[in-house]
Amino acid sequence: MRQTPVYYYSSASGLVRSFAERLGRPVFNLAEREHRRSQVDGPWVLLTPSYKTGNEANDTIPEGVHRFLNNEHNRRLMVGVMGSGNRNFGRYYQMAARQIAEKSGRPMLFEFELAGTPWDVEECRHLLEDLDAALAARHDGQPEERPTGD
Ligand SMILES: Cc1cc2nc3c(=O)[nH]c(=O)nc-3n(C[C@H](O)[C@H](O)[C@H](O)COP(=O)(O)O)c2cc1C
């Protein structure tokens, strides 16, 4: 069965990378140019931290994530969003992941703080295995067409 890959962004502190590398599936770091410029080969999941900028716009979405999502093909095949954050940031907690989920209409699959606990990793592994199975059950592995409403 295909393992849905996770594309993540992680800064030099590497908290998200530490989490991603414990998921036991293909993971790609969007802080690396090679991955930021790549095209996905099927459904994938985004994992992003939030970084409050402190300027007026307070855009919390990392630049590498913005760039990857600028690609229409990648955007279309994204099936869900996960976030790492820190509750100390109050109303900005998980802002980047939540904004992307809302704008793209994709579900927020999982949230955790910093590098996550062993329990978080275990929970997330199960959730992604269920997602793999659900995607494999679709006849062509592609995202379903949305109903047009007519
Ligand atoms: C300057 C700075 C700004 C941050 N802003 C937010 C924020 O707005 N919301 C949030 O939930 N977490 C925020 N965080 C916490 C990070 O998203 C969190 O620690 C994440 O795990 C970092 O992942 P990384 O080490 O892989 O880059 C911030 C952290 C730093 C250092």
mmCIF file with all atom_site columns, C-alpha atoms and ligand atoms in Angstrom:
data_model
loop_
_atom_site.group_PDB
_atom_site.id
_atom_site.type_symbol
_atom_site.label_atom_id
_atom_site.label_alt_id
_atom_site.label_comp_id
_atom_site.label_asym_id
_atom_site.label_entity_id
_atom_site.label_seq_id
_atom_site.pdbx_PDB_ins_code
_atom_site.Cartn_x
_atom_site.Cartn_y
_atom_site.Cartn_z
_atom_site.occupancy
_atom_site.B_iso_or_equiv
_atom_site.pdbx_formal_charge
_atom_site.auth_seq_id
_atom_site.auth_comp_id
_atom_site.auth_asym_id
_atom_site.auth_atom_id
_atom_site.pdbx_PDB_model_num
ATOM   1   C CA  . MET A 1 1   ? 0.000   0.000  0.000  1.00 0.00 ? 1   MET A CA  1
ATOM   2   C CA  . ARG A 1 2   ? 1.287   3.485  -0.828 1.00 0.00 ? 2   ARG A CA  1
ATOM   3   C CA  . GLN A 1 3   ? 2.429   5.434  2.222  1.00 0.00 ? 3   GLN A CA  1
ATOM   4   C CA  . THR A 1 4   ? 1.138   8.974  1.905  1.00 0.00 ? 4   THR A CA  1
ATOM   5   C CA  . PRO A 1 5   ? 4.232   11.196 2.084  1.00 0.00 ? 5   PRO A CA  1
ATOM   6   C CA  . VAL A 1 6   ? 4.493   14.086 4.528  1.00 0.00 ? 6   VAL A CA  1
ATOM   7   C CA  . TYR A 1 7   ? 6.049   17.326 3.298  1.00 0.00 ? 7   TYR A CA  1
ATOM   8   C CA  . TYR A 1 8   ? 7.139   19.434 6.235  1.00 0.00 ? 8   TYR A CA  1
ATOM   9   C CA  . TYR A 1 9   ? 8.963   22.635 6.993  1.00 0.00 ? 9   TYR A CA  1
ATOM   10  C CA  . SER A 1 10  ? 11.430  22.743 9.864  1.00 0.00 ? 10  SER A CA  1
ATOM   11  C CA  . SER A 1 11  ? 13.767  25.560 10.877 1.00 0.00 ? 11  SER A CA  1
ATOM   12  C CA  . ALA A 1 12  ? 17.268  25.202 12.310 1.00 0.00 ? 12  ALA A CA  1
ATOM   13  C CA  . SER A 1 13  ? 15.830  24.237 15.719 1.00 0.00 ? 13  SER A CA  1
ATOM   14  C CA  . GLY A 1 14  ? 14.560  21.063 14.006 1.00 0.00 ? 14  GLY A CA  1
ATOM   15  C CA  . LEU A 1 15  ? 11.562  20.308 16.237 1.00 0.00 ? 15  LEU A CA  1
ATOM   16  C CA  . VAL A 1 16  ? 9.247   19.441 13.356 1.00 0.00 ? 16  VAL A CA  1
ATOM   17  C CA  . ARG A 1 17  ? 11.968  17.431 11.638 1.00 0.00 ? 17  ARG A CA  1
ATOM   18  C CA  . SER A 1 18  ? 12.421  15.349 14.779 1.00 0.00 ? 18  SER A CA  1
ATOM   19  C CA  . PHE A 1 19  ? 8.686   14.589 14.783 1.00 0.00 ? 19  PHE A CA  1
ATOM   20  C CA  . ALA A 1 20  ? 8.513   13.897 11.038 1.00 0.00 ? 20  ALA A CA  1
ATOM   21  C CA  . GLU A 1 21  ? 11.440  11.487 11.111 1.00 0.00 ? 21  GLU A CA  1
ATOM   22  C CA  . ARG A 1 22  ? 9.672   9.351  13.731 1.00 0.00 ? 22  ARG A CA  1
ATOM   23  C CA  . LEU A 1 23  ? 6.613   8.806  11.501 1.00 0.00 ? 23  LEU A CA  1
ATOM   24  C CA  . GLY A 1 24  ? 8.135   5.798  9.712  1.00 0.00 ? 24  GLY A CA  1
ATOM   25  C CA  . ARG A 1 25  ? 7.145   6.908  6.207  1.00 0.00 ? 25  ARG A CA  1
ATOM   26  C CA  . PRO A 1 26  ? 8.564   9.084  3.392  1.00 0.00 ? 26  PRO A CA  1
ATOM   27  C CA  . VAL A 1 27  ? 9.021   12.656 4.658  1.00 0.00 ? 27  VAL A CA  1
ATOM   28  C CA  . PHE A 1 28  ? 10.508  15.635 2.789  1.00 0.00 ? 28  PHE A CA  1
ATOM   29  C CA  . ASN A 1 29  ? 11.834  18.855 4.262  1.00 0.00 ? 29  ASN A CA  1
ATOM   30  C CA  . LEU A 1 30  ? 10.636  21.972 2.426  1.00 0.00 ? 30  LEU A CA  1
ATOM   31  C CA  . ALA A 1 31  ? 13.515  23.931 3.988  1.00 0.00 ? 31  ALA A CA  1
ATOM   32  C CA  . GLU A 1 32  ? 15.598  22.144 1.328  1.00 0.00 ? 32  GLU A CA  1
ATOM   33  C CA  . ARG A 1 33  ? 15.479  23.708 -2.116 1.00 0.00 ? 33  ARG A CA  1
ATOM   34  C CA  . GLU A 1 34  ? 15.394  20.367 -3.888 1.00 0.00 ? 34  GLU A CA  1
ATOM   35  C CA  . HIS A 1 35  ? 12.140  19.388 -2.165 1.00 0.00 ? 35  HIS A CA  1
ATOM   36  C CA  . ARG A 1 36  ? 10.613  22.855 -2.251 1.00 0.00 ? 36  ARG A CA  1
ATOM   37  C CA  . ARG A 1 37  ? 10.907  22.812 -6.037 1.00 0.00 ? 37  ARG A CA  1
ATOM   38  C CA  . SER A 1 38  ? 9.669   19.244 -6.521 1.00 0.00 ? 38  SER A CA  1
ATOM   39  C CA  . GLN A 1 39  ? 6.278   18.032 -7.711 1.00 0.00 ? 39  GLN A CA  1
ATOM   40  C CA  . VAL A 1 40  ? 4.352   15.444 -5.700 1.00 0.00 ? 40  VAL A CA  1
ATOM   41  C CA  . ASP A 1 41  ? 3.566   12.067 -7.308 1.00 0.00 ? 41  ASP A CA  1
ATOM   42  C CA  . GLY A 1 42  ? 0.200   11.619 -5.580 1.00 0.00 ? 42  GLY A CA  1
ATOM   43  C CA  . PRO A 1 43  ? -1.773  12.589 -2.490 1.00 0.00 ? 43  PRO A CA  1
ATOM   44  C CA  . TRP A 1 44  ? 0.341   14.079 0.298  1.00 0.00 ? 44  TRP A CA  1
ATOM   45  C CA  . VAL A 1 45  ? 0.026   15.720 3.715  1.00 0.00 ? 45  VAL A CA  1
ATOM   46  C CA  . LEU A 1 46  ? 1.511   19.040 4.849  1.00 0.00 ? 46  LEU A CA  1
ATOM   47  C CA  . LEU A 1 47  ? 3.107   19.478 8.283  1.00 0.00 ? 47  LEU A CA  1
ATOM   48  C CA  . THR A 1 48  ? 3.988   23.040 9.192  1.00 0.00 ? 48  THR A CA  1
ATOM   49  C CA  . PRO A 1 49  ? 5.073   25.005 12.258 1.00 0.00 ? 49  PRO A CA  1
ATOM   50  C CA  . SER A 1 50  ? 3.770   28.556 12.736 1.00 0.00 ? 50  SER A CA  1
ATOM   51  C CA  . TYR A 1 51  ? 6.144   31.503 12.962 1.00 0.00 ? 51  TYR A CA  1
ATOM   52  C CA  . LYS A 1 52  ? 4.657   34.781 14.129 1.00 0.00 ? 52  LYS A CA  1
ATOM   53  C CA  . THR A 1 53  ? 6.662   37.458 12.393 1.00 0.00 ? 53  THR A CA  1
ATOM   54  C CA  . GLY A 1 54  ? 5.950   40.362 14.710 1.00 0.00 ? 54  GLY A CA  1
ATOM   55  C CA  . ASN A 1 55  ? 5.309   42.704 11.778 1.00 0.00 ? 55  ASN A CA  1
ATOM   56  C CA  . GLU A 1 56  ? 1.885   44.069 11.032 1.00 0.00 ? 56  GLU A CA  1
ATOM   57  C CA  . ALA A 1 57  ? 0.890   41.332 8.588  1.00 0.00 ? 57  ALA A CA  1
ATOM   58  C CA  . ASN A 1 58  ? 1.929   38.646 11.113 1.00 0.00 ? 58  ASN A CA  1
ATOM   59  C CA  . ASP A 1 59  ? 2.117   36.021 8.385  1.00 0.00 ? 59  ASP A CA  1
ATOM   60  C CA  . THR A 1 60  ? 2.922   32.837 10.300 1.00 0.00 ? 60  THR A CA  1
ATOM   61  C CA  . ILE A 1 61  ? 3.343   30.561 7.240  1.00 0.00 ? 61  ILE A CA  1
ATOM   62  C CA  . PRO A 1 62  ? 6.997   29.646 6.519  1.00 0.00 ? 62  PRO A CA  1
ATOM   63  C CA  . GLU A 1 63  ? 8.267   30.843 3.131  1.00 0.00 ? 63  GLU A CA  1
ATOM   64  C CA  . GLY A 1 64  ? 9.196   27.298 2.032  1.00 0.00 ? 64  GLY A CA  1
ATOM   65  C CA  . VAL A 1 65  ? 5.572   26.239 2.556  1.00 0.00 ? 65  VAL A CA  1
ATOM   66  C CA  . HIS A 1 66  ? 4.288   29.241 0.578  1.00 0.00 ? 66  HIS A CA  1
ATOM   67  C CA  . ARG A 1 67  ? 6.580   28.365 -2.321 1.00 0.00 ? 67  ARG A CA  1
ATOM   68  C CA  . PHE A 1 68  ? 5.597   24.710 -2.411 1.00 0.00 ? 68  PHE A CA  1
ATOM   69  C CA  . LEU A 1 69  ? 1.906   25.605 -2.343 1.00 0.00 ? 69  LEU A CA  1
ATOM   70  C CA  . ASN A 1 70  ? 2.344   28.095 -5.169 1.00 0.00 ? 70  ASN A CA  1
ATOM   71  C CA  . ASN A 1 71  ? 2.537   25.045 -7.420 1.00 0.00 ? 71  ASN A CA  1
ATOM   72  C CA  . GLU A 1 72  ? -1.008  24.302 -8.552 1.00 0.00 ? 72  GLU A CA  1
ATOM   73  C CA  . HIS A 1 73  ? -0.368  20.572 -9.008 1.00 0.00 ? 73  HIS A CA  1
ATOM   74  C CA  . ASN A 1 74  ? 0.953   20.256 -5.441 1.00 0.00 ? 74  ASN A CA  1
ATOM   75  C CA  . ARG A 1 75  ? -1.932  22.296 -4.066 1.00 0.00 ? 75  ARG A CA  1
ATOM   76  C CA  . ARG A 1 76  ? -4.528  20.131 -5.780 1.00 0.00 ? 76  ARG A CA  1
ATOM   77  C CA  . LEU A 1 77  ? -3.097  16.859 -4.423 1.00 0.00 ? 77  LEU A CA  1
ATOM   78  C CA  . MET A 1 78  ? -2.742  17.991 -0.803 1.00 0.00 ? 78  MET A CA  1
ATOM   79  C CA  . VAL A 1 79  ? -5.202  15.910 1.250  1.00 0.00 ? 79  VAL A CA  1
ATOM   80  C CA  . GLY A 1 80  ? -4.726  17.296 4.756  1.00 0.00 ? 80  GLY A CA  1
ATOM   81  C CA  . VAL A 1 81  ? -2.776  19.568 7.060  1.00 0.00 ? 81  VAL A CA  1
ATOM   82  C CA  . MET A 1 82  ? -0.947  18.988 10.351 1.00 0.00 ? 82  MET A CA  1
ATOM   83  C CA  . GLY A 1 83  ? 0.627   21.607 12.597 1.00 0.00 ? 83  GLY A CA  1
ATOM   84  C CA  . SER A 1 84  ? 3.293   22.041 15.236 1.00 0.00 ? 84  SER A CA  1
ATOM   85  C CA  . GLY A 1 85  ? 3.048   25.071 17.492 1.00 0.00 ? 85  GLY A CA  1
ATOM   86  C CA  . ASN A 1 86  ? 3.463   26.428 20.977 1.00 0.00 ? 86  ASN A CA  1
ATOM   87  C CA  . ARG A 1 87  ? 0.462   27.374 23.127 1.00 0.00 ? 87  ARG A CA  1
ATOM   88  C CA  . ASN A 1 88  ? 2.419   30.326 24.545 1.00 0.00 ? 88  ASN A CA  1
ATOM   89  C CA  . PHE A 1 89  ? 1.516   32.112 21.296 1.00 0.00 ? 89  PHE A CA  1
ATOM   90  C CA  . GLY A 1 90  ? -2.111  32.306 22.396 1.00 0.00 ? 90  GLY A CA  1
ATOM   91  C CA  . ARG A 1 91  ? -4.471  33.144 19.578 1.00 0.00 ? 91  ARG A CA  1
ATOM   92  C CA  . TYR A 1 92  ? -1.676  32.552 17.095 1.00 0.00 ? 92  TYR A CA  1
ATOM   93  C CA  . TYR A 1 93  ? -1.396  28.911 18.178 1.00 0.00 ? 93  TYR A CA  1
ATOM   94  C CA  . GLN A 1 94  ? -1.227  26.764 15.007 1.00 0.00 ? 94  GLN A CA  1
ATOM   95  C CA  . MET A 1 95  ? -2.147  29.801 12.931 1.00 0.00 ? 95  MET A CA  1
ATOM   96  C CA  . ALA A 1 96  ? -0.188  28.734 9.818  1.00 0.00 ? 96  ALA A CA  1
ATOM   97  C CA  . ALA A 1 97  ? -1.632  25.213 9.625  1.00 0.00 ? 97  ALA A CA  1
ATOM   98  C CA  . ARG A 1 98  ? -5.153  26.418 10.431 1.00 0.00 ? 98  ARG A CA  1
ATOM   99  C CA  . GLN A 1 99  ? -5.054  29.163 7.815  1.00 0.00 ? 99  GLN A CA  1
ATOM   100 C CA  . ILE A 1 100 ? -3.853  26.773 5.123  1.00 0.00 ? 100 ILE A CA  1
ATOM   101 C CA  . ALA A 1 101 ? -6.520  24.225 6.048  1.00 0.00 ? 101 ALA A CA  1
ATOM   102 C CA  . GLU A 1 102 ? -9.225  26.849 5.910  1.00 0.00 ? 102 GLU A CA  1
ATOM   103 C CA  . LYS A 1 103 ? -8.103  28.401 2.637  1.00 0.00 ? 103 LYS A CA  1
ATOM   104 C CA  . SER A 1 104 ? -7.610  25.046 0.893  1.00 0.00 ? 104 SER A CA  1
ATOM   105 C CA  . GLY A 1 105 ? -10.744 23.413 2.287  1.00 0.00 ? 105 GLY A CA  1
ATOM   106 C CA  . ARG A 1 106 ? -8.624  20.436 3.466  1.00 0.00 ? 106 ARG A CA  1
ATOM   107 C CA  . PRO A 1 107 ? -9.020  18.967 6.969  1.00 0.00 ? 107 PRO A CA  1
ATOM   108 C CA  . MET A 1 108 ? -6.756  19.761 9.894  1.00 0.00 ? 108 MET A CA  1
ATOM   109 C CA  . LEU A 1 109 ? -5.605  16.203 10.645 1.00 0.00 ? 109 LEU A CA  1
ATOM   110 C CA  . PHE A 1 110 ? -3.406  16.648 13.706 1.00 0.00 ? 110 PHE A CA  1
ATOM   111 C CA  . GLU A 1 111 ? -1.907  19.290 15.987 1.00 0.00 ? 111 GLU A CA  1
ATOM   112 C CA  . PHE A 1 112 ? 0.903   18.990 18.524 1.00 0.00 ? 112 PHE A CA  1
ATOM   113 C CA  . GLU A 1 113 ? 3.311   21.207 20.444 1.00 0.00 ? 113 GLU A CA  1
ATOM   114 C CA  . LEU A 1 114 ? 7.026   21.555 19.675 1.00 0.00 ? 114 LEU A CA  1
ATOM   115 C CA  . ALA A 1 115 ? 8.547   18.156 18.729 1.00 0.00 ? 115 ALA A CA  1
ATOM   116 C CA  . GLY A 1 116 ? 5.515   16.225 20.039 1.00 0.00 ? 116 GLY A CA  1
ATOM   117 C CA  . THR A 1 117 ? 5.400   13.525 22.720 1.00 0.00 ? 117 THR A CA  1
ATOM   118 C CA  . PRO A 1 118 ? 5.872   9.797  22.007 1.00 0.00 ? 118 PRO A CA  1
ATOM   119 C CA  . TRP A 1 119 ? 2.080   9.549  22.350 1.00 0.00 ? 119 TRP A CA  1
ATOM   120 C CA  . ASP A 1 120 ? 1.648   12.250 19.681 1.00 0.00 ? 120 ASP A CA  1
ATOM   121 C CA  . VAL A 1 121 ? 3.925   10.317 17.318 1.00 0.00 ? 121 VAL A CA  1
ATOM   122 C CA  . GLU A 1 122 ? 2.010   7.081  17.902 1.00 0.00 ? 122 GLU A CA  1
ATOM   123 C CA  . GLU A 1 123 ? -1.369  8.788  17.420 1.00 0.00 ? 123 GLU A CA  1
ATOM   124 C CA  . CYS A 1 124 ? -0.184  10.432 14.228 1.00 0.00 ? 124 CYS A CA  1
ATOM   125 C CA  . ARG A 1 125 ? 1.246   7.177  12.843 1.00 0.00 ? 125 ARG A CA  1
ATOM   126 C CA  . HIS A 1 126 ? -2.157  5.503  13.274 1.00 0.00 ? 126 HIS A CA  1
ATOM   127 C CA  . LEU A 1 127 ? -3.999  8.412  11.745 1.00 0.00 ? 127 LEU A CA  1
ATOM   128 C CA  . LEU A 1 128 ? -1.749  8.363  8.668  1.00 0.00 ? 128 LEU A CA  1
ATOM   129 C CA  . GLU A 1 129 ? -2.114  4.586  8.313  1.00 0.00 ? 129 GLU A CA  1
ATOM   130 C CA  . ASP A 1 130 ? -5.894  5.049  8.260  1.00 0.00 ? 130 ASP A CA  1
ATOM   131 C CA  . LEU A 1 131 ? -5.445  7.753  5.636  1.00 0.00 ? 131 LEU A CA  1
ATOM   132 C CA  . ASP A 1 132 ? -3.267  5.428  3.510  1.00 0.00 ? 132 ASP A CA  1
ATOM   133 C CA  . ALA A 1 133 ? -6.010  2.791  3.611  1.00 0.00 ? 133 ALA A CA  1
ATOM   134 C CA  . ALA A 1 134 ? -8.754  5.284  2.780  1.00 0.00 ? 134 ALA A CA  1
ATOM   135 C CA  . LEU A 1 135 ? -6.799  6.598  -0.210 1.00 0.00 ? 135 LEU A CA  1
ATOM   136 C CA  . ALA A 1 136 ? -6.011  3.072  -1.431 1.00 0.00 ? 136 ALA A CA  1
ATOM   137 C CA  . ALA A 1 137 ? -9.724  2.258  -1.329 1.00 0.00 ? 137 ALA A CA  1
ATOM   138 C CA  . ARG A 1 138 ? -10.453 5.018  -3.821 1.00 0.00 ? 138 ARG A CA  1
ATOM   139 C CA  . HIS A 1 139 ? -10.547 3.591  -7.323 1.00 0.00 ? 139 HIS A CA  1
ATOM   140 C CA  . ASP A 1 140 ? -7.758  5.762  -8.721 1.00 0.00 ? 140 ASP A CA  1
ATOM   141 C CA  . GLY A 1 141 ? -5.993  7.113  -5.660 1.00 0.00 ? 141 GLY A CA  1
ATOM   142 C CA  . GLN A 1 142 ? -6.792  10.676 -6.683 1.00 0.00 ? 142 GLN A CA  1
ATOM   143 C CA  . PRO A 1 143 ? -8.763  13.177 -4.613 1.00 0.00 ? 143 PRO A CA  1
ATOM   144 C CA  . GLU A 1 144 ? -12.479 12.842 -5.151 1.00 0.00 ? 144 GLU A CA  1
ATOM   145 C CA  . GLU A 1 145 ? -14.253 15.360 -7.303 1.00 0.00 ? 145 GLU A CA  1
ATOM   146 C CA  . ARG A 1 146 ? -16.165 17.794 -5.177 1.00 0.00 ? 146 ARG A CA  1
ATOM   147 C CA  . PRO A 1 147 ? -19.914 17.799 -5.747 1.00 0.00 ? 147 PRO A CA  1
ATOM   148 C CA  . THR A 1 148 ? -20.898 20.774 -7.866 1.00 0.00 ? 148 THR A CA  1
ATOM   149 C CA  . GLY A 1 149 ? -24.184 21.196 -6.073 1.00 0.00 ? 149 GLY A CA  1
ATOM   150 C CA  . ASP A 1 150 ? -26.339 20.911 -9.197 1.00 0.00 ? 150 ASP A CA  1
HETATM 151 C C1  . LIG B 2 .   ? 10.048  33.328 16.605 1.00 0.00 ? 1   LIG B C1  1
HETATM 152 C C2  . LIG B 2 .   ? 9.035   32.231 16.827 1.00 0.00 ? 1   LIG B C2  1
HETATM 153 C C3  . LIG B 2 .   ? 7.702   32.471 16.520 1.00 0.00 ? 1   LIG B C3  1
HETATM 154 C C4  . LIG B 2 .   ? 6.728   31.484 16.736 1.00 0.00 ? 1   LIG B C4  1
HETATM 155 N N1  . LIG B 2 .   ? 5.423   31.729 16.451 1.00 0.00 ? 1   LIG B N1  1
HETATM 156 C C5  . LIG B 2 .   ? 4.472   30.797 16.706 1.00 0.00 ? 1   LIG B C5  1
HETATM 157 C C6  . LIG B 2 .   ? 3.098   31.070 16.458 1.00 0.00 ? 1   LIG B C6  1
HETATM 158 O O1  . LIG B 2 .   ? 2.696   32.150 15.996 1.00 0.00 ? 1   LIG B O1  1
HETATM 159 N N2  . LIG B 2 .   ? 2.189   30.086 16.737 1.00 0.00 ? 1   LIG B N2  1
HETATM 160 C C7  . LIG B 2 .   ? 2.559   28.874 17.241 1.00 0.00 ? 1   LIG B C7  1
HETATM 161 O O2  . LIG B 2 .   ? 1.688   28.036 17.486 1.00 0.00 ? 1   LIG B O2  1
HETATM 162 N N3  . LIG B 2 .   ? 3.875   28.582 17.480 1.00 0.00 ? 1   LIG B N3  1
HETATM 163 C C8  . LIG B 2 .   ? 4.816   29.517 17.225 1.00 0.00 ? 1   LIG B C8  1
HETATM 164 N N4  . LIG B 2 .   ? 6.146   29.229 17.447 1.00 0.00 ? 1   LIG B N4  1
HETATM 165 C C9  . LIG B 2 .   ? 6.519   27.864 17.906 1.00 0.00 ? 1   LIG B C9  1
HETATM 166 C C10 . LIG B 2 .   ? 7.015   26.989 16.747 1.00 0.00 ? 1   LIG B C10 1
HETATM 167 O O3  . LIG B 2 .   ? 6.056   26.902 15.705 1.00 0.00 ? 1   LIG B O3  1
HETATM 168 C C11 . LIG B 2 .   ? 7.262   25.569 17.272 1.00 0.00 ? 1   LIG B C11 1
HETATM 169 O O4  . LIG B 2 .   ? 8.261   25.629 18.265 1.00 0.00 ? 1   LIG B O4  1
HETATM 170 C C12 . LIG B 2 .   ? 7.703   24.576 16.193 1.00 0.00 ? 1   LIG B C12 1
HETATM 171 O O5  . LIG B 2 .   ? 7.782   23.293 16.783 1.00 0.00 ? 1   LIG B O5  1
HETATM 172 C C13 . LIG B 2 .   ? 9.049   24.934 15.579 1.00 0.00 ? 1   LIG B C13 1
HETATM 173 O O6  . LIG B 2 .   ? 9.421   23.922 14.647 1.00 0.00 ? 1   LIG B O6  1
HETATM 174 P P1  . LIG B 2 .   ? 10.892  23.873 14.010 1.00 0.00 ? 1   LIG B P1  1
HETATM 175 O O7  . LIG B 2 .   ? 11.879  23.839 15.162 1.00 0.00 ? 1   LIG B O7  1
HETATM 176 O O8  . LIG B 2 .   ? 10.931  22.590 13.247 1.00 0.00 ? 1   LIG B O8  1
HETATM 177 O O9  . LIG B 2 .   ? 11.044  25.052 13.127 1.00 0.00 ? 1   LIG B O9  1
HETATM 178 C C14 . LIG B 2 .   ? 7.123   30.198 17.247 1.00 0.00 ? 1   LIG B C14 1
HETATM 179 C C15 . LIG B 2 .   ? 8.476   29.962 17.542 1.00 0.00 ? 1   LIG B C15 1
HETATM 180 C C16 . LIG B 2 .   ? 9.427   30.950 17.335 1.00 0.00 ? 1   LIG B C16 1
HETATM 181 C C17 . LIG B 2 .   ? 10.872  30.653 17.674 1.00 0.00 ? 1   LIG B C17 1
#
